[in-house]
Coordinates of C-alpha atoms in Angstrom, one line a residue:
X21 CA -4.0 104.7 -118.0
X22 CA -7.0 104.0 -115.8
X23 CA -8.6 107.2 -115.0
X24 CA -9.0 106.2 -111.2
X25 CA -5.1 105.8 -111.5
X26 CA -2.5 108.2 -109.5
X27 CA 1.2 108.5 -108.5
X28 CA 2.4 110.6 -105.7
X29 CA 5.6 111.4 -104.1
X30 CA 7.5 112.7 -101.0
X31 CA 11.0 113.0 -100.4
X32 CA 13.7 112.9 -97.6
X33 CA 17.0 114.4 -96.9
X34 CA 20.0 112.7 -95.4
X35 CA 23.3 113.7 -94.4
X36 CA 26.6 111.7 -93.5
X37 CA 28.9 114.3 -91.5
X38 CA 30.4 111.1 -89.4
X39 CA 31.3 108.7 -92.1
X40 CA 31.1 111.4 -94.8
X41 CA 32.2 114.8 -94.6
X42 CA 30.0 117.3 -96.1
X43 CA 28.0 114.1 -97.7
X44 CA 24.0 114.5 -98.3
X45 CA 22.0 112.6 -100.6
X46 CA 18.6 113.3 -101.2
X47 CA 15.9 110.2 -101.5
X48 CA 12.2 110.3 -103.5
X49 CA 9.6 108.1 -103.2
X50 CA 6.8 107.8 -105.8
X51 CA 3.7 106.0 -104.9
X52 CA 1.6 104.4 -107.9
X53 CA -2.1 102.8 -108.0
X54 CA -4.1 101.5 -110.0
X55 CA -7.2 103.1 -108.4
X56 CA -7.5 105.4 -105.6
X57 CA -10.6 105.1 -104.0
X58 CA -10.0 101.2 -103.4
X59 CA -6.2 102.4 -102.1
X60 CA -8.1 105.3 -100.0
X61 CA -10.5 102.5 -98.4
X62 CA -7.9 100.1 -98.1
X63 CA -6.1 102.5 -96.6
X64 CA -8.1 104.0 -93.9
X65 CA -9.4 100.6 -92.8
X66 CA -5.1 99.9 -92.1
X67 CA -4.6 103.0 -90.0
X68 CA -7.8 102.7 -87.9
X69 CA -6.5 99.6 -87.0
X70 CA -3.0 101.1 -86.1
X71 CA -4.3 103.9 -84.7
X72 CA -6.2 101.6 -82.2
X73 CA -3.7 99.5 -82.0
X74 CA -1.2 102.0 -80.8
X75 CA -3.1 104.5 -78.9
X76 CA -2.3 106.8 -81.3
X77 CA -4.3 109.7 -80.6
X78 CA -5.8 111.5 -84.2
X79 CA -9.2 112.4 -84.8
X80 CA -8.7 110.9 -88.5
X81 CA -7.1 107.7 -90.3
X82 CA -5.2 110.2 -91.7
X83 CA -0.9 109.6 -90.5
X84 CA 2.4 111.3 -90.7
X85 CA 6.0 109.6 -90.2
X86 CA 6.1 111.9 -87.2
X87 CA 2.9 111.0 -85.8
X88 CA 4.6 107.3 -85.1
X89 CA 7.7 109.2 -83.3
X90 CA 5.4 111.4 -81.5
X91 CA 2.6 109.3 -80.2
X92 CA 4.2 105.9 -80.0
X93 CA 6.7 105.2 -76.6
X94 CA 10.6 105.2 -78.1
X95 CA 11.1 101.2 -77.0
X96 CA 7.8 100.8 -79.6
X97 CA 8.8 102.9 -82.6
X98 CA 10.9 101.5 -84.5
X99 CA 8.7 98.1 -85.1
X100 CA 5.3 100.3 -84.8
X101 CA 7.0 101.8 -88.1
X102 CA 7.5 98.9 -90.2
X103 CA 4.2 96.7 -89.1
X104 CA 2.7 100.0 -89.9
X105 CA 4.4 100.4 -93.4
X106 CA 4.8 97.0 -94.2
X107 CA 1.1 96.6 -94.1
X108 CA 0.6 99.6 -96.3
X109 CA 2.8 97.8 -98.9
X110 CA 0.6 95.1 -99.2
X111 CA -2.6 96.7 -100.7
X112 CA -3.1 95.4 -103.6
X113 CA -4.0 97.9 -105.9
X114 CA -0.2 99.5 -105.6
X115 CA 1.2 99.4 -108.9
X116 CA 4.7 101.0 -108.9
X117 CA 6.7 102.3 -106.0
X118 CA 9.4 103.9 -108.3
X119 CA 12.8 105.8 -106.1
X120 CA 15.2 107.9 -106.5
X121 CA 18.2 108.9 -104.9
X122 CA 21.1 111.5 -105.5
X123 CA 24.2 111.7 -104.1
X124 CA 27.1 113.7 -105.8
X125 CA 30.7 113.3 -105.2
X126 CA 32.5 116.7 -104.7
X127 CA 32.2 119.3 -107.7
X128 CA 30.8 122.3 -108.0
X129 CA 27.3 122.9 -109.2
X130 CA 26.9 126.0 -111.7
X131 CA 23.3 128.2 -111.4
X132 CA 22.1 131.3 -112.5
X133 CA 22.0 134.1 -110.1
X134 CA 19.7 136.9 -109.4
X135 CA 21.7 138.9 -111.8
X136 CA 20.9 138.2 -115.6
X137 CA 23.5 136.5 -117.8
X138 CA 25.0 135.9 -114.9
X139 CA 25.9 132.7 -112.8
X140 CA 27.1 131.5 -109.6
X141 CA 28.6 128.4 -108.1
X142 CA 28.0 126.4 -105.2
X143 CA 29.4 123.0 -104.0
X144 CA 27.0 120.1 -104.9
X145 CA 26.9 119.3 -101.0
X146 CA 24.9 122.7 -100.8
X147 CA 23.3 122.2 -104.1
X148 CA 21.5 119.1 -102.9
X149 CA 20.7 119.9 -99.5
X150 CA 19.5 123.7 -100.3
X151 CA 18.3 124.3 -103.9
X152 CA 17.7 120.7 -104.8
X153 CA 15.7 119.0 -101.9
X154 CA 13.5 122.0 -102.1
X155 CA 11.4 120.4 -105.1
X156 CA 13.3 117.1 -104.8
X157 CA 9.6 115.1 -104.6
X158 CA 9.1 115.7 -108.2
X159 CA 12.5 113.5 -109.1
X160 CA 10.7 109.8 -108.5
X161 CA 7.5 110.9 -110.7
X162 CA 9.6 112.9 -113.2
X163 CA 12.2 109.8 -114.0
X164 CA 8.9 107.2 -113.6
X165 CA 6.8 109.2 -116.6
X166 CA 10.1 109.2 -118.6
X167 CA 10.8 106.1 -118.8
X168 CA 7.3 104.5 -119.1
X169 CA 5.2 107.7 -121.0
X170 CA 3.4 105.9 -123.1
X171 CA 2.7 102.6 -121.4
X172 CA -0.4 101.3 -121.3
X173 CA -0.4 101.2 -117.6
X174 CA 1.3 104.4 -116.9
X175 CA -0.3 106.8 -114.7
X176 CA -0.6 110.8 -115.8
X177 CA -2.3 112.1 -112.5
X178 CA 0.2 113.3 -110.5
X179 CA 0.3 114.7 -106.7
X180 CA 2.8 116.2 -104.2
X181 CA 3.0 117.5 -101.5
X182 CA 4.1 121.2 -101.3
X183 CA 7.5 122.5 -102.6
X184 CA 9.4 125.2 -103.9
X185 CA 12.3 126.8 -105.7
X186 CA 13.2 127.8 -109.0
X187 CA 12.6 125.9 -112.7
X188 CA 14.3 123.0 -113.9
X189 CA 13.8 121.2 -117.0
X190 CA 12.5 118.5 -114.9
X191 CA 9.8 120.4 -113.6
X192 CA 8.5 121.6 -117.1
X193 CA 8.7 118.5 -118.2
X194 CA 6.6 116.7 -115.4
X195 CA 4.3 119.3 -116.1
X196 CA 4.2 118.7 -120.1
X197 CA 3.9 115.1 -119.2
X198 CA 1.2 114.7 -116.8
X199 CA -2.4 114.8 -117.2
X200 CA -2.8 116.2 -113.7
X201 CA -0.6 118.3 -111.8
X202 CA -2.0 118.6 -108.3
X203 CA 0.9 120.5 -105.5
X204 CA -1.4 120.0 -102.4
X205 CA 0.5 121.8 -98.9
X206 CA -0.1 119.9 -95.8
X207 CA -0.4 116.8 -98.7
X208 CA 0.5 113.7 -96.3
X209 CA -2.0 115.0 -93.5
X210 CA -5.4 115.1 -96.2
X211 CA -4.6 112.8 -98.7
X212 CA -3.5 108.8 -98.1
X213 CA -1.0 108.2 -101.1
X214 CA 0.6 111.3 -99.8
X215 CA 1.0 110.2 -96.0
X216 CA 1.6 106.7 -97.5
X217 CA 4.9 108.3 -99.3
X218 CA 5.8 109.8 -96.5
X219 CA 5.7 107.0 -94.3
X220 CA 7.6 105.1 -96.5
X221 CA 10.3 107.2 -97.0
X222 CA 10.5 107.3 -93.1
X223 CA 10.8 103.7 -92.8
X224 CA 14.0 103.9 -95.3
X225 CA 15.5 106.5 -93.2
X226 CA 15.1 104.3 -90.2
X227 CA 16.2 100.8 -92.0
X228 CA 18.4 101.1 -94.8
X229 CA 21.6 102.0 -94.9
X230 CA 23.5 103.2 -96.8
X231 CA 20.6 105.0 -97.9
X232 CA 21.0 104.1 -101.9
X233 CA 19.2 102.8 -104.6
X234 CA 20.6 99.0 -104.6
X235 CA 19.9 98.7 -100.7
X236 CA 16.5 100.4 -101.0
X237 CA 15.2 98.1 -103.2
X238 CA 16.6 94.9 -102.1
X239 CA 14.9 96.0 -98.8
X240 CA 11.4 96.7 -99.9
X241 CA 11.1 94.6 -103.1
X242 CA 9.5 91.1 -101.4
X243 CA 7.2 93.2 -99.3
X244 CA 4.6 94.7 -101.9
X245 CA 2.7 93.4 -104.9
X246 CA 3.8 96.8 -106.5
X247 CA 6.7 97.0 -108.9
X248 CA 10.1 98.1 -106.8
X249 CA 11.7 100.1 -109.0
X250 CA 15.2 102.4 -107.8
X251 CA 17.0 104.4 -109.7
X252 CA 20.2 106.9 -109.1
X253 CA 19.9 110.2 -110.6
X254 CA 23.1 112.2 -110.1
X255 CA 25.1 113.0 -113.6
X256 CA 24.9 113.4 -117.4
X257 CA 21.8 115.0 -118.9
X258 CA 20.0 113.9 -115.6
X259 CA 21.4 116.3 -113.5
X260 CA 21.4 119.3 -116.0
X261 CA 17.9 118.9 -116.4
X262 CA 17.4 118.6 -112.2
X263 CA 19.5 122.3 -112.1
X264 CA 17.6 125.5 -112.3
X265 CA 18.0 127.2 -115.4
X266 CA 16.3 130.4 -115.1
X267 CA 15.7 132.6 -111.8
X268 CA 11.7 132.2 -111.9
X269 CA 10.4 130.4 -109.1
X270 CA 7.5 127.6 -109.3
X271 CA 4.2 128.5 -109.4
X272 CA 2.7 125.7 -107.1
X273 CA -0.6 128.4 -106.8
X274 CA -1.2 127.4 -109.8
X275 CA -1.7 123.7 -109.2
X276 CA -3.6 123.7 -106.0
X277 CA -6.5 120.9 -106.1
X278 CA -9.7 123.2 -105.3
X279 CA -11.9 123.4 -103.4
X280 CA -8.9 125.2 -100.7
X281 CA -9.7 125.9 -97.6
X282 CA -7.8 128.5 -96.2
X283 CA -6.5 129.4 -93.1
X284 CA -6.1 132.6 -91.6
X285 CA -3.7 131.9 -87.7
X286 CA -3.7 136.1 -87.6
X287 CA -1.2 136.1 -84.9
X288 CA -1.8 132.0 -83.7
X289 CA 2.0 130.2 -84.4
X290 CA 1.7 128.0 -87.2
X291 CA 2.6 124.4 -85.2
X292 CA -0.5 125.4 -82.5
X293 CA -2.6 125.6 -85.3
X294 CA -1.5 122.1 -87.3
X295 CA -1.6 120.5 -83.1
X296 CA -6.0 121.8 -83.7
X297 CA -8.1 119.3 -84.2
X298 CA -9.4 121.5 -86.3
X299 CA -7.1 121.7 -88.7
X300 CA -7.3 117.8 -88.8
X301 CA -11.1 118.1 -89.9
X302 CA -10.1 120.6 -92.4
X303 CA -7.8 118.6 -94.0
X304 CA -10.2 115.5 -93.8
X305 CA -13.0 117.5 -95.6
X306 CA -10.5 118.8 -98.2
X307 CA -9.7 115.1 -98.9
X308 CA -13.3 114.3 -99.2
X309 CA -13.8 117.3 -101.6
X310 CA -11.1 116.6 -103.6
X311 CA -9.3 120.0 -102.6
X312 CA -6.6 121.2 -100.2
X313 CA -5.5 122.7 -97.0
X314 CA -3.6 125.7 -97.3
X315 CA -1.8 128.9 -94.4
X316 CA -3.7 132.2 -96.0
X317 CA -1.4 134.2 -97.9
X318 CA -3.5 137.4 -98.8
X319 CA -1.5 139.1 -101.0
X320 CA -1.3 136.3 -103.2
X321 CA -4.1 134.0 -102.5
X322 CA -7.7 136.5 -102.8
X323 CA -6.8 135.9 -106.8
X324 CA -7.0 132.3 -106.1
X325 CA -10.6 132.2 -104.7
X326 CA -12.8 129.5 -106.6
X327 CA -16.3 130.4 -105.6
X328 CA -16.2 126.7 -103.6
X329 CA -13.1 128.1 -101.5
X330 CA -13.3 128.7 -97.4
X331 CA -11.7 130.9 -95.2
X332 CA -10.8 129.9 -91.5
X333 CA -10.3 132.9 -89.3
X334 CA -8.5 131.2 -86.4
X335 CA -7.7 134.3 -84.1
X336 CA -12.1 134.5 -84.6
X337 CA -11.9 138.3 -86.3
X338 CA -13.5 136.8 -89.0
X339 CA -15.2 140.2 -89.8
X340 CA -11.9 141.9 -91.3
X341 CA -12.6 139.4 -94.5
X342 CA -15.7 139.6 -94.7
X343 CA -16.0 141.7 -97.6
X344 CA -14.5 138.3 -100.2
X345 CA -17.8 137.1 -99.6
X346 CA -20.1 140.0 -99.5
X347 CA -18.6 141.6 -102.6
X348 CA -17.5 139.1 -104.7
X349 CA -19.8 137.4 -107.2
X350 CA -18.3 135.0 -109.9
X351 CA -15.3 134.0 -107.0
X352 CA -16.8 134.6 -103.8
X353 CA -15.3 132.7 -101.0
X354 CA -17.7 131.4 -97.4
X355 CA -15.8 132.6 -94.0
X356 CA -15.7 131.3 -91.0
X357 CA -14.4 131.2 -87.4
X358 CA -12.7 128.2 -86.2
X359 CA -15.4 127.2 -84.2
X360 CA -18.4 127.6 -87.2
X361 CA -15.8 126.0 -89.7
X362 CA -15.4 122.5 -87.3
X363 CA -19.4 122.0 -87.4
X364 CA -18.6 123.0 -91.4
X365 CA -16.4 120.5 -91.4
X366 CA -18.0 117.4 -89.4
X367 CA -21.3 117.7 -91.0
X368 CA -19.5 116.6 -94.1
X369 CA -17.3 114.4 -92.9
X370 CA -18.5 111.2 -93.1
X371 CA -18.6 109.4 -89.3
X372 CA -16.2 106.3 -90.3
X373 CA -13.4 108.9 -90.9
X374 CA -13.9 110.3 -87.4
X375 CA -12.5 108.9 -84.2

């Protein structure tokens, strides 16, 4: 594997109350290239041509699925979505886009509980859509290391976006296969194989249907250079390895690419601050550095702190945290206010990436 190769994934849940009752599948899409700074410039030079195109307004060629539904009139959305896409399937550097997608007939899905030695049942309808698509964007990269680990073009560095739940067998071993583990929160707003998943996945929910692995391939496989595969994971050995097995949950802490800069909304909602512009230039610099984007969680995140780390007071009582960078040494972390963390950010951001 090329060093300056990566595979990333996102993931999308779908239900069918009308045609189906109680039916949900669950669909992954994993994003392969052969070298990610040529897919990040190819990339950015796409979307700053959509982004004009459209009037969408973002301070960054950085976009989301719901960017296109919420900047972008209705009557304009559905084919601003697939000249958007379609465009992104065309870079040339894409490898592999390799999905999954899980649907189970009715039967009942056996799990531990909280209680030891013991276990609980659930119907596979709430299996998928409540334990399952919790960490459903590993399924795509986990199925595409297994069946080509040890291909001399396989790619080992591997990136999601944020998830959660408890362990699988799939999950450890992703993590015994890959190289790199990167779980990067607010993943498809900083990095571009991140927001390219999503978008992607977006465009299947809007097009295909029945949302399954025959029709999702015969519908993307003449529009990209890339190798389509699509695969159905949903019995066997597949699915006992996709149930949790113990009660732990995840550790994505542990995998966070660093530097992170962290942000601390005191009593600010969470959706006013990802609307900030300033939370766009974080995420921007965090791309640039490599690192992530991610809500401050105290309790759990000052044993994180990298020495390279930055902490965003948005509510501006930026004194109450003072002390991790006074009297830290080895791990000491800068902090900000929102408005001394935008300069921060802009002075490293380099001006083609701002609009």
């Amino acid at each position: 594997m090329s060093s300056d190769g990566i595979i990333a994934a996102d993931a999308t849940k779908n239900e069918f109350h009308k045609q189906h009752p109680h039916g949900v599948n669950v669909v992954s899409v994993a994003i392969a290239v052969e070298d990610h700074q040529k897919f990040n410039e190819k990339y950015f030079e796409i979307i700053k041509e959509k982004i004009e195109k459209y009037d969408i307004k973002l301070p960054h060629p950085i976009l989301k699925s719901k960017d296109i539904s919420r900047h972008i009139p209705t009557w304009q959305t559905e084919e601003a979505r697939k000249d958007i896409v379609f465009e992104l399937l065309s870079i040339d550097v894409l490898d592999t886009i390799y999905v999954t997608e899980t649907y189970l007939k009715p039967k009942w899905i056996e799990l531990y509980s909280d209680e030891e030695d013991e276990f609980r049942r659930m119907t596979s309808h709430d299996f998928v859509k409540d334990i399952l698509f919790q960490y459903y964007d590993i399924v795509s990269i986990w199925k595409y290391l297994e069946r080509y680990h040890g291909g001399d073009g396989t790619h080992y560095n591997v990136m999601t976006d944020y998830f959660s739940g408890q362990v699988c067998r799939a999950y450890q071993e992703l993590g015994e296969l890959a190289d790199n583990f990167l779980i990067v929160p607010q993943g498809d707003q900083t990095y571009p194989v991140l927001s390219m998943a999503d978008l992607v996945t977006g465009l299947l929910k809007q097009e295909v249907y029945p949302l399954r692995k025959d029709e999702i391939e015969e519908y993307i496989k003449d529009e990209t250079p890339g190798y389509v595969v699509a695969d159905s994971v949903y019995d066997g050995k597949d699915l006992e390895r996709l149930v949790p097995h113990v009660t732990d949950g995840i550790r994505t802490d542990l995998n966070l690419p660093d530097p992170t800069v962290y942000i601390a909304r005191g009593d600010v909602p969470k959706d006013r601050v990802t609307s900030l512009d300033m939370f766009h230039h974080a995420c921007m610099y965090a791309q640039i550095k490599g690192g992530s984007v991610k809500f401050f969680e105290e309790n759990n995140d000052r044993h994180h702190f990298s020495g390279e780390d930055i902490l965003v007071c948005v509510d501006g009582n930026s004194e109450i945290y003072a002390d991790y960078e006074r009297l830290n040494t080895q791990y000491s972390i800068t902090v900000f206010d929102a408005e001394s963390a935008i300069n921060h950010f802009l002075d490293e951001i380099p001006s083609g990436l701002v609009l």
